[in-house]
Amino acid sequence: MNRVIRREGNISKVIGWMLVVMAIIAFITVILLAIFAEPVLLIFLFGPVILLIGAWVNFHLGARARLEITPEEFIWCGFTGRPRRIAWRELDLILIPAPGSRYRLAAAARLRDGRIVEIDSLWLSPTNPANMLTPPDHTEAQRALIDGHKAYLASMPAQAQFPKR
């Protein structure tokens, strides 16, 4: 039942490590040029610092953007903002959006109190060329949400599944 759906995490980690290597090479190059050519070239140390900031951002994005399904709840979060979570006990139904809906809308959760919470696919990068050329496929996330809800309902006694209103 514990499952994490993350699409862009591996790409972000690879890019992050590439930026770290580039920053180290740039740092060494600037130091050597400052020692053997002109000390004023130390001003170019801001380049490696910017590369390291870019690496941190990519590592942060890769570790954060996800849809996580646990036995008690599901959690989804994007690159910024706080993680959002819904406990299975609060959930009435997972709704699949109609074709042609917002392309980042993965599903909607109808809560027992009647509210509808949209579950955006914040784990899909809007800058990934594959996501820009074709609409993203949310079937894996939708199936995981539906299966997680079914597993929760199966673990509950029949009286607890449908409380009297």
mmCIF file of C-alpha atoms in Angstrom:
data_model
loop_
_atom_site.group_PDB
_atom_site.id
_atom_site.type_symbol
_atom_site.label_atom_id
_atom_site.label_comp_id
_atom_site.label_asym_id
_atom_site.label_seq_id
_atom_site.Cartn_x
_atom_site.Cartn_y
_atom_site.Cartn_z
ATOM 1 C CA MET A 1 0.000 0.000 0.000
ATOM 2 C CA ASN A 2 2.925 2.391 0.528
ATOM 3 C CA ARG A 3 3.610 3.865 -2.870
ATOM 4 C CA VAL A 4 5.302 6.989 -4.213
ATOM 5 C CA ILE A 5 4.618 8.266 -7.704
ATOM 6 C CA ARG A 6 7.275 10.663 -8.871
ATOM 7 C CA ARG A 7 7.960 11.372 -12.492
ATOM 8 C CA GLU A 8 10.580 14.113 -12.593
ATOM 9 C CA GLY A 9 12.684 13.110 -9.579
ATOM 10 C CA ASN A 10 15.361 11.142 -11.430
ATOM 11 C CA ILE A 11 15.779 13.789 -14.123
ATOM 12 C CA SER A 12 16.184 16.490 -11.464
ATOM 13 C CA LYS A 13 18.844 14.443 -9.663
ATOM 14 C CA VAL A 14 20.878 13.883 -12.843
ATOM 15 C CA ILE A 15 20.740 17.569 -13.734
ATOM 16 C CA GLY A 16 21.616 18.465 -10.139
ATOM 17 C CA TRP A 17 24.748 16.297 -10.188
ATOM 18 C CA MET A 18 25.748 17.699 -13.587
ATOM 19 C CA LEU A 19 25.491 21.217 -12.161
ATOM 20 C CA VAL A 20 27.618 20.231 -9.137
ATOM 21 C CA VAL A 21 30.364 18.864 -11.422
ATOM 22 C CA MET A 22 30.210 21.975 -13.606
ATOM 23 C CA ALA A 23 30.439 24.180 -10.498
ATOM 24 C CA ILE A 24 33.516 22.327 -9.228
ATOM 25 C CA ILE A 25 35.232 22.578 -12.614
ATOM 26 C CA ALA A 26 34.345 26.285 -12.899
ATOM 27 C CA PHE A 27 35.565 26.940 -9.342
ATOM 28 C CA ILE A 28 38.922 25.243 -9.990
ATOM 29 C CA THR A 29 39.301 27.067 -13.318
ATOM 30 C CA VAL A 30 38.604 30.499 -11.787
ATOM 31 C CA ILE A 31 41.027 29.863 -8.901
ATOM 32 C CA LEU A 32 43.797 28.712 -11.273
ATOM 33 C CA LEU A 33 43.259 31.690 -13.580
ATOM 34 C CA ALA A 34 43.334 34.065 -10.593
ATOM 35 C CA ILE A 35 46.573 32.515 -9.320
ATOM 36 C CA PHE A 36 48.410 32.348 -12.638
ATOM 37 C CA ALA A 37 46.887 35.221 -14.627
ATOM 38 C CA GLU A 38 45.004 38.040 -12.900
ATOM 39 C CA PRO A 39 43.705 38.127 -9.306
ATOM 40 C CA VAL A 40 40.781 40.262 -10.483
ATOM 41 C CA LEU A 41 39.359 37.128 -12.137
ATOM 42 C CA LEU A 42 38.182 36.023 -8.670
ATOM 43 C CA ILE A 43 35.106 38.114 -9.394
ATOM 44 C CA PHE A 44 33.927 35.258 -11.622
ATOM 45 C CA LEU A 45 33.462 32.997 -8.580
ATOM 46 C CA PHE A 46 29.790 33.983 -8.667
ATOM 47 C CA GLY A 47 29.394 31.549 -11.607
ATOM 48 C CA PRO A 48 30.098 28.389 -9.572
ATOM 49 C CA VAL A 49 27.891 29.721 -6.776
ATOM 50 C CA ILE A 50 24.998 30.141 -9.224
ATOM 51 C CA LEU A 51 25.598 26.605 -10.525
ATOM 52 C CA LEU A 52 25.498 25.240 -6.969
ATOM 53 C CA ILE A 53 22.242 27.096 -6.296
ATOM 54 C CA GLY A 54 20.820 25.535 -9.468
ATOM 55 C CA ALA A 55 21.962 22.101 -8.290
ATOM 56 C CA TRP A 56 20.248 22.599 -4.926
ATOM 57 C CA VAL A 57 17.019 23.618 -6.665
ATOM 58 C CA ASN A 58 17.102 20.483 -8.832
ATOM 59 C CA PHE A 59 17.784 18.208 -5.849
ATOM 60 C CA HIS A 60 14.986 19.943 -3.942
ATOM 61 C CA LEU A 61 12.523 19.529 -6.808
ATOM 62 C CA GLY A 62 13.448 15.897 -7.300
ATOM 63 C CA ALA A 63 12.957 14.991 -3.658
ATOM 64 C CA ARG A 64 9.794 16.992 -3.119
ATOM 65 C CA ALA A 65 7.462 16.660 -6.079
ATOM 66 C CA ARG A 66 5.445 13.514 -5.512
ATOM 67 C CA LEU A 67 2.189 11.725 -4.891
ATOM 68 C CA GLU A 68 2.562 9.424 -1.891
ATOM 69 C CA ILE A 69 0.002 6.836 -0.864
ATOM 70 C CA THR A 70 0.118 5.354 2.637
ATOM 71 C CA PRO A 71 -2.339 3.146 4.547
ATOM 72 C CA GLU A 72 -3.736 6.177 6.436
ATOM 73 C CA GLU A 73 -3.703 8.947 3.811
ATOM 74 C CA PHE A 74 -2.377 10.220 0.538
ATOM 75 C CA ILE A 75 -0.083 13.213 0.200
ATOM 76 C CA TRP A 76 0.761 15.241 -2.860
ATOM 77 C CA CYS A 77 3.019 18.236 -3.188
ATOM 78 C CA GLY A 78 4.721 20.182 -5.881
ATOM 79 C CA PHE A 79 7.925 22.096 -6.205
ATOM 80 C CA THR A 80 6.787 24.875 -3.864
ATOM 81 C CA GLY A 81 4.184 25.228 -1.167
ATOM 82 C CA ARG A 82 3.188 22.897 1.585
ATOM 83 C CA PRO A 83 2.286 19.257 1.046
ATOM 84 C CA ARG A 84 -1.435 18.584 0.911
ATOM 85 C CA ARG A 85 -2.918 15.469 2.472
ATOM 86 C CA ILE A 86 -6.262 13.748 2.731
ATOM 87 C CA ALA A 87 -6.942 10.925 5.172
ATOM 88 C CA TRP A 88 -8.731 7.933 3.696
ATOM 89 C CA ARG A 89 -11.352 8.145 6.477
ATOM 90 C CA GLU A 90 -12.369 11.612 5.168
ATOM 91 C CA LEU A 91 -12.681 10.400 1.572
ATOM 92 C CA ASP A 92 -15.950 9.380 -0.036
ATOM 93 C CA LEU A 93 -14.873 8.837 -3.648
ATOM 94 C CA ILE A 94 -12.030 9.415 -6.114
ATOM 95 C CA LEU A 95 -13.344 11.130 -9.239
ATOM 96 C CA ILE A 96 -11.565 10.828 -12.582
ATOM 97 C CA PRO A 97 -11.700 14.048 -14.632
ATOM 98 C CA ALA A 98 -13.437 14.039 -17.991
ATOM 99 C CA PRO A 99 -11.266 14.080 -21.130
ATOM 100 C CA GLY A 100 -10.398 17.645 -22.041
ATOM 101 C CA SER A 101 -10.196 18.856 -18.422
ATOM 102 C CA ARG A 102 -7.262 20.904 -17.233
ATOM 103 C CA TYR A 103 -4.218 18.920 -18.283
ATOM 104 C CA ARG A 104 -2.627 19.054 -14.822
ATOM 105 C CA LEU A 105 -5.762 17.784 -13.064
ATOM 106 C CA ALA A 106 -5.008 14.176 -12.154
ATOM 107 C CA ALA A 107 -8.130 13.447 -10.105
ATOM 108 C CA ALA A 108 -10.591 14.942 -7.661
ATOM 109 C CA ALA A 109 -11.428 13.733 -4.178
ATOM 110 C CA ARG A 110 -15.019 13.966 -2.976
ATOM 111 C CA LEU A 111 -14.907 14.165 0.791
ATOM 112 C CA ARG A 112 -17.575 12.789 3.131
ATOM 113 C CA ASP A 113 -18.678 16.336 3.976
ATOM 114 C CA GLY A 114 -19.445 16.978 0.272
ATOM 115 C CA ARG A 115 -16.434 19.129 -0.590
ATOM 116 C CA ILE A 116 -14.438 18.415 -3.757
ATOM 117 C CA VAL A 117 -10.636 18.718 -3.601
ATOM 118 C CA GLU A 118 -8.732 18.799 -6.877
ATOM 119 C CA ILE A 119 -5.548 16.739 -7.008
ATOM 120 C CA ASP A 120 -3.240 18.480 -9.428
ATOM 121 C CA SER A 121 -0.364 16.591 -10.963
ATOM 122 C CA LEU A 122 2.226 18.859 -9.445
ATOM 123 C CA TRP A 123 4.806 16.109 -9.820
ATOM 124 C CA LEU A 124 4.763 16.589 -13.617
ATOM 125 C CA SER A 125 7.136 19.294 -14.791
ATOM 126 C CA PRO A 126 5.542 21.931 -17.026
ATOM 127 C CA THR A 127 8.925 22.465 -18.697
ATOM 128 C CA ASN A 128 9.525 18.832 -19.667
ATOM 129 C CA PRO A 129 9.285 18.692 -23.488
ATOM 130 C CA ALA A 130 7.245 15.480 -23.327
ATOM 131 C CA ASN A 131 4.625 17.221 -21.180
ATOM 132 C CA MET A 132 4.585 20.264 -23.453
ATOM 133 C CA LEU A 133 3.988 18.275 -26.651
ATOM 134 C CA THR A 134 1.366 15.805 -25.426
ATOM 135 C CA PRO A 135 -1.050 15.852 -22.527
ATOM 136 C CA PRO A 136 0.321 13.979 -19.506
ATOM 137 C CA ASP A 137 -0.947 10.506 -18.729
ATOM 138 C CA HIS A 138 -2.405 10.375 -15.223
ATOM 139 C CA THR A 139 -3.568 6.762 -15.305
ATOM 140 C CA GLU A 140 -0.846 5.526 -12.939
ATOM 141 C CA ALA A 141 -1.745 8.143 -10.317
ATOM 142 C CA GLN A 142 -5.479 7.597 -10.774
ATOM 143 C CA ARG A 143 -5.136 3.817 -10.468
ATOM 144 C CA ALA A 144 -2.950 4.190 -7.350
ATOM 145 C CA LEU A 145 -5.495 6.507 -5.703
ATOM 146 C CA ILE A 146 -8.414 4.220 -6.506
ATOM 147 C CA ASP A 147 -6.521 1.116 -5.355
ATOM 148 C CA GLY A 148 -5.447 2.878 -2.152
ATOM 149 C CA HIS A 149 -9.032 3.838 -1.380
ATOM 150 C CA LYS A 150 -10.258 0.305 -2.103
ATOM 151 C CA ALA A 151 -7.563 -1.161 0.162
ATOM 152 C CA TYR A 152 -8.580 1.223 2.958
ATOM 153 C CA LEU A 153 -12.260 0.322 2.567
ATOM 154 C CA ALA A 154 -11.416 -3.399 2.551
ATOM 155 C CA SER A 155 -9.547 -3.021 5.848
ATOM 156 C CA MET A 156 -12.522 -1.362 7.561
ATOM 157 C CA PRO A 157 -15.503 -3.169 9.109
ATOM 158 C CA ALA A 158 -18.702 -2.777 7.064
ATOM 159 C CA GLN A 159 -20.386 -0.482 9.659
ATOM 160 C CA ALA A 160 -17.427 1.941 9.673
ATOM 161 C CA GLN A 161 -17.330 2.294 5.890
ATOM 162 C CA PHE A 162 -20.700 4.007 5.604
ATOM 163 C CA PRO A 163 -21.532 5.872 8.804
ATOM 164 C CA LYS A 164 -25.143 6.912 9.365
ATOM 165 C CA ARG A 165 -25.772 10.551 8.627
#
